[in-house]
mmCIF file of C-alpha atoms in Angstrom:
data_model
loop_
_atom_site.group_PDB
_atom_site.id
_atom_site.type_symbol
_atom_site.label_atom_id
_atom_site.label_comp_id
_atom_site.label_asym_id
_atom_site.label_seq_id
_atom_site.Cartn_x
_atom_site.Cartn_y
_atom_site.Cartn_z
ATOM 1 C CA GLN A 1 -13.032 14.214 18.418
ATOM 2 C CA LYS A 2 -9.811 13.237 15.957
ATOM 3 C CA GLU A 3 -6.260 13.764 17.159
ATOM 4 C CA VAL A 4 -5.913 15.621 13.990
ATOM 5 C CA GLU A 5 -8.667 17.461 12.167
ATOM 6 C CA GLN A 6 -7.651 18.585 8.604
ATOM 7 C CA ASP A 7 -10.219 20.584 5.971
ATOM 8 C CA PRO A 8 -11.417 17.478 3.840
ATOM 9 C CA GLY A 9 -11.651 19.642 0.528
ATOM 10 C CA PRO A 10 -10.959 19.422 -2.423
ATOM 11 C CA LEU A 11 -9.957 22.478 -3.311
ATOM 12 C CA SER A 12 -9.927 24.269 -6.960
ATOM 13 C CA VAL A 13 -8.308 27.669 -7.293
ATOM 14 C CA PRO A 14 -6.727 29.699 -9.441
ATOM 15 C CA GLU A 15 -3.060 30.638 -10.785
ATOM 16 C CA GLY A 16 -1.824 32.869 -8.704
ATOM 17 C CA ALA A 17 -4.386 32.433 -6.027
ATOM 18 C CA ILE A 18 -3.178 32.358 -2.461
ATOM 19 C CA VAL A 19 -3.567 29.206 -0.656
ATOM 20 C CA SER A 20 -4.446 28.473 2.337
ATOM 21 C CA LEU A 21 -4.379 25.084 4.143
ATOM 22 C CA ASN A 22 -5.283 24.383 7.614
ATOM 23 C CA CYS A 23 -5.207 21.811 10.529
ATOM 24 C CA THR A 24 -6.917 21.807 14.210
ATOM 25 C CA TYR A 25 -5.431 19.506 16.813
ATOM 26 C CA SER A 26 -6.615 18.097 20.086
ATOM 27 C CA ASN A 27 -3.648 17.153 21.655
ATOM 28 C CA SER A 28 -1.481 20.083 23.248
ATOM 29 C CA ALA A 29 1.613 18.062 24.036
ATOM 30 C CA PHE A 30 2.247 18.357 20.120
ATOM 31 C CA GLN A 31 4.963 20.346 19.686
ATOM 32 C CA TYR A 32 6.655 19.196 16.117
ATOM 33 C CA PHE A 33 4.895 20.387 12.854
ATOM 34 C CA MET A 34 5.154 18.853 9.493
ATOM 35 C CA TRP A 35 3.226 20.079 6.022
ATOM 36 C CA TYR A 36 3.778 17.216 3.483
ATOM 37 C CA ARG A 37 2.983 17.473 -0.125
ATOM 38 C CA GLN A 38 2.002 14.469 -2.066
ATOM 39 C CA TYR A 39 1.581 13.895 -5.785
ATOM 40 C CA SER A 40 -0.708 11.545 -7.334
ATOM 41 C CA ARG A 41 0.943 7.658 -7.023
ATOM 42 C CA LYS A 42 3.826 9.578 -5.342
ATOM 43 C CA GLY A 43 4.775 8.453 -1.538
ATOM 44 C CA PRO A 44 4.520 12.717 0.355
ATOM 45 C CA GLU A 45 7.731 14.764 0.417
ATOM 46 C CA LEU A 46 8.326 17.027 3.182
ATOM 47 C CA LEU A 47 7.601 20.638 2.867
ATOM 48 C CA MET A 48 7.842 22.334 5.892
ATOM 49 C CA TYR A 49 8.796 21.327 9.623
ATOM 50 C CA THR A 50 8.315 23.466 12.705
ATOM 51 C CA TYR A 51 8.729 23.162 15.954
ATOM 52 C CA SER A 52 6.528 25.171 18.334
ATOM 53 C CA SER A 53 4.635 28.100 18.022
ATOM 54 C CA GLY A 54 5.760 30.969 14.812
ATOM 55 C CA ASN A 55 5.948 31.365 11.534
ATOM 56 C CA LYS A 56 8.741 30.056 8.972
ATOM 57 C CA GLU A 57 9.113 30.803 5.492
ATOM 58 C CA ASP A 58 10.287 28.942 2.532
ATOM 59 C CA GLY A 59 9.999 30.564 -0.859
ATOM 60 C CA ARG A 60 6.417 30.619 -1.712
ATOM 61 C CA PHE A 61 5.426 28.789 1.210
ATOM 62 C CA THR A 62 4.947 29.994 5.066
ATOM 63 C CA ALA A 63 4.207 27.937 7.856
ATOM 64 C CA GLN A 64 1.934 28.861 11.176
ATOM 65 C CA VAL A 65 1.761 27.484 14.066
ATOM 66 C CA ASP A 66 -0.442 28.688 16.990
ATOM 67 C CA LYS A 67 -0.118 26.518 19.870
ATOM 68 C CA SER A 68 -2.458 28.292 22.084
ATOM 69 C CA SER A 69 -5.450 27.990 19.423
ATOM 70 C CA LYS A 70 -4.101 23.971 18.631
ATOM 71 C CA TYR A 71 -4.046 25.128 14.880
ATOM 72 C CA ILE A 72 -1.983 25.206 12.171
ATOM 73 C CA SER A 73 -1.438 26.567 8.481
ATOM 74 C CA LEU A 74 -0.036 26.353 4.991
ATOM 75 C CA PHE A 75 0.270 29.714 2.950
ATOM 76 C CA ILE A 76 1.057 29.012 -0.677
ATOM 77 C CA ARG A 77 1.740 32.471 -2.671
ATOM 78 C CA ASP A 78 1.089 33.170 -6.145
ATOM 79 C CA SER A 79 0.205 29.064 -6.413
ATOM 80 C CA GLN A 80 0.851 27.584 -9.685
ATOM 81 C CA PRO A 81 -0.392 24.177 -11.118
ATOM 82 C CA SER A 82 2.285 22.148 -10.664
ATOM 83 C CA ASP A 83 1.523 23.070 -6.976
ATOM 84 C CA SER A 84 -1.963 20.866 -7.426
ATOM 85 C CA ALA A 85 -1.416 17.909 -5.142
ATOM 86 C CA THR A 86 -2.718 16.645 -1.757
ATOM 87 C CA TYR A 87 -1.404 18.270 1.367
ATOM 88 C CA LEU A 88 -1.113 16.074 4.735
ATOM 89 C CA CYS A 89 -0.291 17.803 7.918
ATOM 90 C CA ALA A 90 1.704 15.630 10.824
ATOM 91 C CA MET A 91 2.790 16.201 14.248
ATOM 92 C CA ARG A 92 4.138 14.751 17.137
ATOM 93 C CA ALA A 93 4.801 15.311 20.710
ATOM 94 C CA GLY A 94 8.099 14.283 21.929
ATOM 95 C CA ALA A 95 11.259 13.448 19.702
ATOM 96 C CA ASN A 96 10.813 9.935 19.410
ATOM 97 C CA SER A 97 7.260 9.912 19.728
ATOM 98 C CA LYS A 98 4.702 8.642 16.862
ATOM 99 C CA LEU A 99 3.237 10.759 13.959
ATOM 100 C CA THR A 100 -0.553 12.022 13.982
ATOM 101 C CA PHE A 101 -1.496 12.846 10.357
ATOM 102 C CA GLY A 102 -4.339 14.773 9.289
ATOM 103 C CA LYS A 103 -6.273 13.099 6.038
ATOM 104 C CA GLY A 104 -4.793 15.496 3.605
ATOM 105 C CA ILE A 105 -6.303 18.115 0.976
ATOM 106 C CA THR A 106 -6.403 17.255 -2.699
ATOM 107 C CA LEU A 107 -5.634 20.969 -4.112
ATOM 108 C CA SER A 108 -6.036 21.880 -8.057
ATOM 109 C CA VAL A 109 -4.472 25.144 -9.312
ATOM 110 C CA ARG A 110 -5.954 26.023 -12.700
ATOM 111 C CA PRO A 111 -4.141 27.714 -14.959
ATOM 112 C CA ASP B 1 21.414 10.432 -5.307
ATOM 113 C CA GLY B 2 20.262 9.275 -1.294
ATOM 114 C CA GLY B 3 16.648 8.295 -1.052
ATOM 115 C CA ILE B 4 14.261 5.489 -0.073
ATOM 116 C CA THR B 5 13.662 2.953 -2.781
ATOM 117 C CA GLN B 6 10.319 0.642 -2.093
ATOM 118 C CA SER B 7 9.448 -2.264 -5.012
ATOM 119 C CA PRO B 8 7.461 -3.416 -6.378
ATOM 120 C CA LYS B 9 5.660 0.297 -7.343
ATOM 121 C CA TYR B 10 2.409 -3.029 -7.883
ATOM 122 C CA LEU B 11 1.810 -5.871 -6.267
ATOM 123 C CA PHE B 12 -1.437 -8.327 -6.913
ATOM 124 C CA ARG B 13 -1.645 -10.686 -3.690
ATOM 125 C CA LYS B 14 -4.017 -14.212 -4.064
ATOM 126 C CA GLU B 15 -6.152 -15.236 -2.015
ATOM 127 C CA GLY B 16 -4.438 -16.951 1.365
ATOM 128 C CA GLN B 17 -0.802 -15.261 0.213
ATOM 129 C CA ASN B 18 1.977 -14.058 1.901
ATOM 130 C CA VAL B 19 3.591 -11.048 -0.004
ATOM 131 C CA THR B 20 6.925 -9.187 0.976
ATOM 132 C CA LEU B 21 7.460 -5.731 0.058
ATOM 133 C CA SER B 22 10.455 -4.224 0.123
ATOM 134 C CA CYS B 23 12.102 -1.009 0.999
ATOM 135 C CA GLU B 24 15.746 -0.023 1.108
ATOM 136 C CA GLN B 25 17.104 3.444 2.196
ATOM 137 C CA ASN B 26 20.822 4.857 1.672
ATOM 138 C CA LEU B 27 20.613 7.933 3.619
ATOM 139 C CA ASN B 28 22.145 6.075 6.536
ATOM 140 C CA HIS B 29 18.988 6.568 8.670
ATOM 141 C CA ASP B 30 18.567 5.021 11.772
ATOM 142 C CA ALA B 31 14.897 4.753 11.854
ATOM 143 C CA MET B 32 12.443 3.067 9.516
ATOM 144 C CA TYR B 33 8.530 3.144 9.725
ATOM 145 C CA TRP B 34 5.749 1.332 7.636
ATOM 146 C CA TYR B 35 2.524 3.587 6.832
ATOM 147 C CA ARG B 36 -0.667 2.320 4.982
ATOM 148 C CA GLN B 37 -2.769 4.859 3.261
ATOM 149 C CA ASP B 38 -6.632 4.099 2.363
ATOM 150 C CA PRO B 39 -8.290 6.694 0.029
ATOM 151 C CA GLY B 40 -9.501 9.495 2.384
ATOM 152 C CA GLN B 41 -7.793 8.435 5.143
ATOM 153 C CA GLY B 42 -4.609 9.920 6.721
ATOM 154 C CA LEU B 43 -1.497 7.308 7.208
ATOM 155 C CA ARG B 44 -1.564 4.774 9.534
ATOM 156 C CA LEU B 45 1.188 3.521 11.426
ATOM 157 C CA ILE B 46 1.842 -0.259 11.022
ATOM 158 C CA TYR B 47 5.415 -0.910 12.560
ATOM 159 C CA TYR B 48 8.332 0.920 13.227
ATOM 160 C CA SER B 49 12.079 0.216 14.130
ATOM 161 C CA GLN B 50 14.498 2.802 15.726
ATOM 162 C CA ILE B 51 17.463 0.637 15.304
ATOM 163 C CA VAL B 52 18.925 -2.693 13.402
ATOM 164 C CA ASN B 53 17.149 -5.749 15.205
ATOM 165 C CA ASP B 54 14.520 -3.974 17.003
ATOM 166 C CA PHE B 55 10.984 -3.076 16.145
ATOM 167 C CA GLN B 56 7.774 -2.361 17.327
ATOM 168 C CA LYS B 57 3.906 -2.546 16.540
ATOM 169 C CA GLY B 58 2.781 0.610 15.299
ATOM 170 C CA ASP B 59 -1.249 1.320 15.260
ATOM 171 C CA ILE B 60 -2.173 -1.150 13.060
ATOM 172 C CA ALA B 61 0.177 -4.509 13.304
ATOM 173 C CA GLU B 62 -2.237 -6.746 13.292
ATOM 174 C CA GLY B 63 -1.538 -9.061 9.824
ATOM 175 C CA TYR B 64 1.494 -7.886 9.253
ATOM 176 C CA SER B 65 5.351 -8.409 10.177
ATOM 177 C CA VAL B 66 8.837 -6.918 9.586
ATOM 178 C CA SER B 67 12.115 -7.806 10.292
ATOM 179 C CA ARG B 68 15.217 -5.534 10.676
ATOM 180 C CA GLU B 69 18.206 -7.451 10.207
ATOM 181 C CA LYS B 70 20.424 -4.687 8.261
ATOM 182 C CA LYS B 71 20.323 -0.905 8.550
ATOM 183 C CA GLU B 72 19.548 -0.030 5.304
ATOM 184 C CA SER B 73 16.675 -2.623 4.928
ATOM 185 C CA PHE B 74 13.198 -2.945 6.394
ATOM 186 C CA PRO B 75 10.684 -5.695 4.440
ATOM 187 C CA LEU B 76 7.385 -5.447 5.317
ATOM 188 C CA THR B 77 5.423 -8.970 4.965
ATOM 189 C CA VAL B 78 1.991 -9.020 4.503
ATOM 190 C CA THR B 79 0.027 -12.208 5.922
ATOM 191 C CA SER B 80 -3.000 -14.070 5.013
ATOM 192 C CA ALA B 81 -3.923 -12.986 7.967
ATOM 193 C CA GLN B 82 -4.400 -9.464 7.117
ATOM 194 C CA LYS B 83 -8.084 -9.719 5.347
ATOM 195 C CA ASN B 84 -8.305 -6.338 3.902
ATOM 196 C CA PRO B 85 -4.964 -5.761 2.723
ATOM 197 C CA THR B 86 -5.620 -3.260 -0.563
ATOM 198 C CA ALA B 87 -4.175 0.109 0.341
ATOM 199 C CA PHE B 88 -1.057 2.218 -0.477
ATOM 200 C CA TYR B 89 2.158 1.176 1.317
ATOM 201 C CA LEU B 90 4.999 3.899 2.423
ATOM 202 C CA CYS B 91 7.654 3.446 3.931
ATOM 203 C CA ALA B 92 9.951 6.066 5.798
ATOM 204 C CA SER B 93 13.074 6.719 7.460
ATOM 205 C CA SER B 94 14.508 9.462 9.587
ATOM 206 C CA ILE B 95 18.044 9.974 11.682
ATOM 207 C CA GLY B 96 16.293 8.487 14.858
ATOM 208 C CA GLY B 97 18.708 8.503 17.935
ATOM 209 C CA VAL B 98 18.615 11.047 20.041
ATOM 210 C CA PRO B 99 17.127 13.926 20.261
ATOM 211 C CA GLY B 100 15.682 12.030 17.290
ATOM 212 C CA ASN B 101 13.661 14.723 16.505
ATOM 213 C CA GLN B 102 14.543 14.584 12.668
ATOM 214 C CA PRO B 103 11.641 14.609 9.935
ATOM 215 C CA GLN B 104 10.651 11.117 8.014
ATOM 216 C CA HIS B 105 11.306 11.172 4.262
ATOM 217 C CA PHE B 106 9.060 8.727 2.093
ATOM 218 C CA GLY B 107 9.722 6.324 -0.576
ATOM 219 C CA ASP B 108 7.256 6.205 -3.674
ATOM 220 C CA GLY B 109 5.051 3.759 -2.483
ATOM 221 C CA THR B 110 3.229 0.351 -3.515
ATOM 222 C CA ARG B 111 0.108 -0.175 -3.834
ATOM 223 C CA LEU B 112 -1.037 -3.598 -3.153
ATOM 224 C CA SER B 113 -4.209 -4.858 -4.999
ATOM 225 C CA ILE B 114 -6.399 -8.349 -4.141
ATOM 226 C CA LEU B 115 -6.525 -10.947 -7.299
#
């Protein structure tokens, strides 16, 4: 089993839809969780950064971590065509341990 | 504006040739990283450096070399020993230090192809 599994996609939704992106993981030591957004031919851009379990909201984006189920999610409300990108989850155990990334899921929001 | 600058944006390598990818940051970050991204795969760590004049191998260091002579610069050399170098290379940095739990920020990458 891979350390981090991410839904493979691609995912296509109409504008205004609520989008749910998910990652599962096997390493119970992971405690720092990130979501990155990557536009085509660009580097990943940090969207959300959370520590341990719980929810974090930033505008239309909500990150959710359930450590008991080893499951993290990113919700996008009122999705826009500008949200069309690849979304990568990433996580690590300790403060100085390496990041482990999911493979990414490509989201397309149709006008 | 503070950020991470990678150059060139596109690079072509001939057989048997070493090429060097540049990464410069003006964020005053201590830690810097190199990743490789292949289609359908997550980012894989090549090398990282927590401090000037020190660096460690990541998961796929074979065929690559780095140096860290200045805080703001972390060049990556793809050597002729790397038999499958075609990929998108990403440089990242983070504040590092202690507690060192700050997220990594990325440059816009260099796409390397074989001629």
